[in-house]
PDB file of C-alpha atoms in Angstrom:
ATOM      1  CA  UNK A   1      15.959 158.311 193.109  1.00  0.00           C
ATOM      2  CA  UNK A   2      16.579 159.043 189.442  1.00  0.00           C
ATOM      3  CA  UNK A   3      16.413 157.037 186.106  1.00  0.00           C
ATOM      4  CA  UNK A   4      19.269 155.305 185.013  1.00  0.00           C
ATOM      5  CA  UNK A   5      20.249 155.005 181.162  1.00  0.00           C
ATOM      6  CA  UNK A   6      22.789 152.682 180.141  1.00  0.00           C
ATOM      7  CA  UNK A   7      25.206 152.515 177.687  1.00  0.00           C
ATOM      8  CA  UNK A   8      27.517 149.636 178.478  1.00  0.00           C
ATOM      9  CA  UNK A   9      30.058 150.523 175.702  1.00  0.00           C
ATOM     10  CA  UNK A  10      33.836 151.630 176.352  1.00  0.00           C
ATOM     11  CA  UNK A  11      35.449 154.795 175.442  1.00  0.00           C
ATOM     12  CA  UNK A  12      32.370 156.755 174.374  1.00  0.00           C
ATOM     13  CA  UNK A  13      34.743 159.791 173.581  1.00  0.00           C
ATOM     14  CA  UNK A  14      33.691 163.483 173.820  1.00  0.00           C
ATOM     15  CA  UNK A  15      32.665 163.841 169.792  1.00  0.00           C
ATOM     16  CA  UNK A  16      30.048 160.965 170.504  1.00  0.00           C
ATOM     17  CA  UNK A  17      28.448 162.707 173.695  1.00  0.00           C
ATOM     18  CA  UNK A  18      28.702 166.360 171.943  1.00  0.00           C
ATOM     19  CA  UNK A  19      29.418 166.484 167.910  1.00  0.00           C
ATOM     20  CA  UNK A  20      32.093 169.175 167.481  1.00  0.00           C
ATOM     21  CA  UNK A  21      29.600 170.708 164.727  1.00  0.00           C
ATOM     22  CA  UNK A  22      27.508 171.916 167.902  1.00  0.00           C
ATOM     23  CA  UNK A  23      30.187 173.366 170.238  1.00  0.00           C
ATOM     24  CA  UNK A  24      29.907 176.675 168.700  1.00  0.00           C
ATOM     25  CA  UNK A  25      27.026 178.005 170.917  1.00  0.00           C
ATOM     26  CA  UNK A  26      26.486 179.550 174.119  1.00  0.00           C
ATOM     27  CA  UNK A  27      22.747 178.226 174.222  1.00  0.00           C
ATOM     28  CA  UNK A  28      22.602 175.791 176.878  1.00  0.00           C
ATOM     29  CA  UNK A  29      19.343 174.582 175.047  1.00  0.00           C
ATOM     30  CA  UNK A  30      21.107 173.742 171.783  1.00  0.00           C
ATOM     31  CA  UNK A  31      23.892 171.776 173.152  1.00  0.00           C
ATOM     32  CA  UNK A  32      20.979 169.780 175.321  1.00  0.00           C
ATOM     33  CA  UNK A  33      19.099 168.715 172.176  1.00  0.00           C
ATOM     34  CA  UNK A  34      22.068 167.341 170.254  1.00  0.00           C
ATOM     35  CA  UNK A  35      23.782 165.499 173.531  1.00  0.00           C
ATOM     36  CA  UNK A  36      24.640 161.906 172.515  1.00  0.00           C
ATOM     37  CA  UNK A  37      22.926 161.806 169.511  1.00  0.00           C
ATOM     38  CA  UNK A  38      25.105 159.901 167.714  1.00  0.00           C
ATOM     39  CA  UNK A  39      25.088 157.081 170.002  1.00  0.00           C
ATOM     40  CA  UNK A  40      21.222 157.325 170.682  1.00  0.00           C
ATOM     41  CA  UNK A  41      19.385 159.336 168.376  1.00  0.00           C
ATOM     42  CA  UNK A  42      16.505 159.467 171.114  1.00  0.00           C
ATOM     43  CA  UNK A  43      18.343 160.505 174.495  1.00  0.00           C
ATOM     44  CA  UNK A  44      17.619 163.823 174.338  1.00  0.00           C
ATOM     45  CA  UNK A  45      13.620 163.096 174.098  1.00  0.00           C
ATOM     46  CA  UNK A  46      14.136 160.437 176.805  1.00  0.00           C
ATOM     47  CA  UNK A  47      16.764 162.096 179.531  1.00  0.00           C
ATOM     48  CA  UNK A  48      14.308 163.624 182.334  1.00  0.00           C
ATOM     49  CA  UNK A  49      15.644 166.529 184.929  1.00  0.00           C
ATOM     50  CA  UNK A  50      18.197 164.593 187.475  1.00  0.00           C
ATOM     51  CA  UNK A  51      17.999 161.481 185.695  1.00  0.00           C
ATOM     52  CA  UNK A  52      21.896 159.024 185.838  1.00  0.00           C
ATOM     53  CA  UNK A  53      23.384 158.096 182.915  1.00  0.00           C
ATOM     54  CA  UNK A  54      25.935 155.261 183.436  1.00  0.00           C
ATOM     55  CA  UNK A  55      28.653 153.960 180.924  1.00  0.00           C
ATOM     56  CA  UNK A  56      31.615 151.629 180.528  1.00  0.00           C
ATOM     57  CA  UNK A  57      35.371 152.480 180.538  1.00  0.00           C
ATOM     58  CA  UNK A  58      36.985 155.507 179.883  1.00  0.00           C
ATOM     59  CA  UNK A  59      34.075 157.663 179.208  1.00  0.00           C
ATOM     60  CA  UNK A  60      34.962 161.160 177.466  1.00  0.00           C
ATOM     61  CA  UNK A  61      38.012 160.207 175.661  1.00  0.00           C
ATOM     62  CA  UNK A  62      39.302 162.285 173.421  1.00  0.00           C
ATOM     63  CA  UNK A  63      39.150 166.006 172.664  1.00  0.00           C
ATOM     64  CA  UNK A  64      39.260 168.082 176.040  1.00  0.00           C
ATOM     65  CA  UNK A  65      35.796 169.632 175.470  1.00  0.00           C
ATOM     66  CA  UNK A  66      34.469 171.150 178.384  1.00  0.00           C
ATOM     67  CA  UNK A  67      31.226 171.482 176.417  1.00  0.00           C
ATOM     68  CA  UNK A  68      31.215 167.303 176.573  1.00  0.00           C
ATOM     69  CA  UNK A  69      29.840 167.359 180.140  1.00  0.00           C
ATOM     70  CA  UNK A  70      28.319 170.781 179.778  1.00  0.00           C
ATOM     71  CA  UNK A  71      25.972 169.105 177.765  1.00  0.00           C
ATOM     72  CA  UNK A  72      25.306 166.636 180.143  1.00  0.00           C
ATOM     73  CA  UNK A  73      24.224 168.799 182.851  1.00  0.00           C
ATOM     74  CA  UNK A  74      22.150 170.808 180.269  1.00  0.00           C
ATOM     75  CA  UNK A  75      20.602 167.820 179.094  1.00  0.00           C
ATOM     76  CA  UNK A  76      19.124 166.985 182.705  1.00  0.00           C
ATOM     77  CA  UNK A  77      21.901 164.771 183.641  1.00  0.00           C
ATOM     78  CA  UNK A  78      22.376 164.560 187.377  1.00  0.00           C
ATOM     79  CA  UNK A  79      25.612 162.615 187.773  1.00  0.00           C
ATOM     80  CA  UNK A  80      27.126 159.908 185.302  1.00  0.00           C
ATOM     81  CA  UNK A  81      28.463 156.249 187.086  1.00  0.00           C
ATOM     82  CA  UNK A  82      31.318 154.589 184.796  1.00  0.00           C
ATOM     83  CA  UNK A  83      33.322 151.948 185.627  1.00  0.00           C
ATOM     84  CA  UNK A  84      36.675 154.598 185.088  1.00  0.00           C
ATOM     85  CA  UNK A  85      36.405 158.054 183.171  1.00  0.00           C
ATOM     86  CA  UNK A  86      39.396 159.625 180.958  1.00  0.00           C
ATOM     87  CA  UNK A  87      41.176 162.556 182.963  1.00  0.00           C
ATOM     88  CA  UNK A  88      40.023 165.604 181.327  1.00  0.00           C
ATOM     89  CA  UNK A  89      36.886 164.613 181.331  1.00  0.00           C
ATOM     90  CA  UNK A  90      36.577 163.802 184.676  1.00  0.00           C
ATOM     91  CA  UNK A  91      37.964 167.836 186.184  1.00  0.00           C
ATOM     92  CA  UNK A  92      35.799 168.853 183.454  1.00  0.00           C
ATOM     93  CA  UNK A  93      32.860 167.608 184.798  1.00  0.00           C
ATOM     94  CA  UNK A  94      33.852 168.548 188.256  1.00  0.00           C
ATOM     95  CA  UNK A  95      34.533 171.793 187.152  1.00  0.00           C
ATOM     96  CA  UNK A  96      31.041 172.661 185.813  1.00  0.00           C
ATOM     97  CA  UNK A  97      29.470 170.917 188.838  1.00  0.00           C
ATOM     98  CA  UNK A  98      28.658 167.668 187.206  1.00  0.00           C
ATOM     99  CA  UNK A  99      29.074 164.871 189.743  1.00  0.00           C
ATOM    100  CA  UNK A 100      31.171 162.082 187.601  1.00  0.00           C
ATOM    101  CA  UNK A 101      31.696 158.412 190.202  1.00  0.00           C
ATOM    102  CA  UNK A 102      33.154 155.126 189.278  1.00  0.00           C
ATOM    103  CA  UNK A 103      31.819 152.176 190.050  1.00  0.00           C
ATOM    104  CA  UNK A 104      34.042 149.079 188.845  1.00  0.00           C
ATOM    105  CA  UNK A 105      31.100 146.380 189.417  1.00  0.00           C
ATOM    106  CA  UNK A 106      27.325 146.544 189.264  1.00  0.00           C
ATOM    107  CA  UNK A 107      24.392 145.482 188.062  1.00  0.00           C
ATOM    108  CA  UNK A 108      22.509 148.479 186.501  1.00  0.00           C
ATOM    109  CA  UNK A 109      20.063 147.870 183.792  1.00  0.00           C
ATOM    110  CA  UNK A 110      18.118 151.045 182.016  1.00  0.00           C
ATOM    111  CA  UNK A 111      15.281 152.306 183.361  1.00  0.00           C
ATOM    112  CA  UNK A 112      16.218 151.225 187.244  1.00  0.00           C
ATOM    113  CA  UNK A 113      15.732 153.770 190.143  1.00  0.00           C
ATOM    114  CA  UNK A 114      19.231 154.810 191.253  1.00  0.00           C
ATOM    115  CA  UNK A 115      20.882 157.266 193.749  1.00  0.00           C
ATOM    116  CA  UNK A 116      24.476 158.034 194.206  1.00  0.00           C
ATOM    117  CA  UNK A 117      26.237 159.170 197.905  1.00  0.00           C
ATOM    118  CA  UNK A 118      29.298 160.720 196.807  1.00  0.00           C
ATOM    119  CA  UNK A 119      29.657 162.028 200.425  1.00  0.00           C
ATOM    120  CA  UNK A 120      30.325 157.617 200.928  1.00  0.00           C
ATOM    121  CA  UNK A 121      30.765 156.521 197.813  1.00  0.00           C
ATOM    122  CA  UNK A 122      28.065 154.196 197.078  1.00  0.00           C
ATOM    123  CA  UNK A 123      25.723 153.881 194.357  1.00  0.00           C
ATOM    124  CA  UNK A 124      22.268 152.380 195.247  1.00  0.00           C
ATOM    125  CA  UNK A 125      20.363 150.564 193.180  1.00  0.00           C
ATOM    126  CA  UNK A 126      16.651 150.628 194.538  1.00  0.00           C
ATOM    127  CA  UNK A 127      14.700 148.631 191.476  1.00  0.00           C
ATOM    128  CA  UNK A 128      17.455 145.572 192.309  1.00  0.00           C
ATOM    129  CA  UNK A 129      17.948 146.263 196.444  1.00  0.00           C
ATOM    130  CA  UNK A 130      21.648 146.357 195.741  1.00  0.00           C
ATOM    131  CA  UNK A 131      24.835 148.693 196.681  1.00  0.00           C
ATOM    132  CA  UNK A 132      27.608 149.344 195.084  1.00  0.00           C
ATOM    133  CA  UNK A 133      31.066 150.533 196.179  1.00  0.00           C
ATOM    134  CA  UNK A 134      32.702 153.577 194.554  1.00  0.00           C
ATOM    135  CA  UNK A 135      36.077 154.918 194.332  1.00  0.00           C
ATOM    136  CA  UNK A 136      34.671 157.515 196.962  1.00  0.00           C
ATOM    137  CA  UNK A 137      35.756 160.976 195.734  1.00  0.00           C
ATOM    138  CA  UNK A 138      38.192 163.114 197.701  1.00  0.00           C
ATOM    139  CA  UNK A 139      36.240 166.008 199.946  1.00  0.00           C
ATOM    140  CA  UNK A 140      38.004 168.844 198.141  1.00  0.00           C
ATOM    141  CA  UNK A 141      35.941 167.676 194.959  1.00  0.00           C
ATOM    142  CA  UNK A 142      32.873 167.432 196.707  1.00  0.00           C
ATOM    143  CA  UNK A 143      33.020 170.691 198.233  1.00  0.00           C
ATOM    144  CA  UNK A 144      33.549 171.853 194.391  1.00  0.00           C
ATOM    145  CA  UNK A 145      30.502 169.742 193.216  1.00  0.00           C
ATOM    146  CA  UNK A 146      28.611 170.995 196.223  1.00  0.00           C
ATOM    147  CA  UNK A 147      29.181 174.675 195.037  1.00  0.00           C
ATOM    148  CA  UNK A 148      27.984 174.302 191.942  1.00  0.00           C
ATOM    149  CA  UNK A 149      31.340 173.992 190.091  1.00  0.00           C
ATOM    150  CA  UNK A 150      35.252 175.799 190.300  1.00  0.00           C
ATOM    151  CA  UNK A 151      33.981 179.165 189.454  1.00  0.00           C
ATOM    152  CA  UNK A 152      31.220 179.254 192.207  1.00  0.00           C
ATOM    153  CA  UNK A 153      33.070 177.677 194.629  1.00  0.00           C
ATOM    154  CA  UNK A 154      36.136 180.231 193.981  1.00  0.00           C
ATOM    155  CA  UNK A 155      33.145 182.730 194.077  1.00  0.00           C
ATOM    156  CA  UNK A 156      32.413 181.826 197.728  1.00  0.00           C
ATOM    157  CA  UNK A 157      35.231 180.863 199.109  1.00  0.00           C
ATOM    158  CA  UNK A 158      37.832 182.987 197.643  1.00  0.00           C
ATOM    159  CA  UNK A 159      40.403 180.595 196.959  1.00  0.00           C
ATOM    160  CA  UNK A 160      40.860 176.701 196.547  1.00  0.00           C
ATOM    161  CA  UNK A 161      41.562 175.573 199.910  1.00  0.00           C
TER     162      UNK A 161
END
């Protein structure tokens, strides 16, 4: 179980979670201090190791940044819930190992306990008691997710079966 933090605002594009002006690093650390500043000034002081960040529609709109979800992860973000993500983002995050689920309906408030099944597609809400459906993710992306991301899984398996 993991914290959620909720921005309930649609199309929360890839400038808002990582300012172009910061996508010139390699240092994982950087990027983490500067991830959705301009939407929270404080998330990056609040966002704890695993914690969920959920969001409306089409979150990461805009640029194709992979560093947008790189951020994320280097931020401490465990998996983000949305109600529908845009495209690039979405392989992005899978990519990079960043578990991404939609959840059309729910009830999530900031600060409740959460946990996400991708393996059934169900996000559990354990400060409310409730469940919610997902579109449940197809296995191939799992697998990908459960390696760690493309490169790993390419790493171990050899090729994208």
């Amino acid at each position: 179980m993991t914290t959620a933090h909720v921005y309930p605002i649609d199309n929360i594009d890839t400038d808002r979670i990582i300012p172009g002006k910061y996508t010139k690093t390699l240092d994982m650390s950087a990027l983490a201090s500067h991830v959705l500043e301009d939407l929270d000034s404080e998330f990056s002081k609040k966002v704890q190791q695993g914690d969920i960040l959920v969001a409306g529609n089409n979150f990461g709109c805009g640029s194709s940044r992979e560093q947008a979800p790189i951020a994320l992860k280097a931020a401490g973000v465990s998996v983000v819930v949305a109600r529908t993500f845009a495209r690039i983002f979405y392989r992005n995050a899978i990519n990079i190992g960043l578990p991404v689920i939609e959840v059309e309906h729910h009830n999530i408030q900031s600060g409740d306990s959460i946990s996400v099944d991708l393996e059934h597609g169900v996000v559990i809400n354990h400060t409310k008691n409730e469940t919610y459906q997902a579109t449940k993710m197809p296995q191939q992306m799992i697998d990908i997710l459960n390696a760690g991301g493309l490169v790993n899984y390419l790493v171990q398996h050899g090729d994208y079966v």
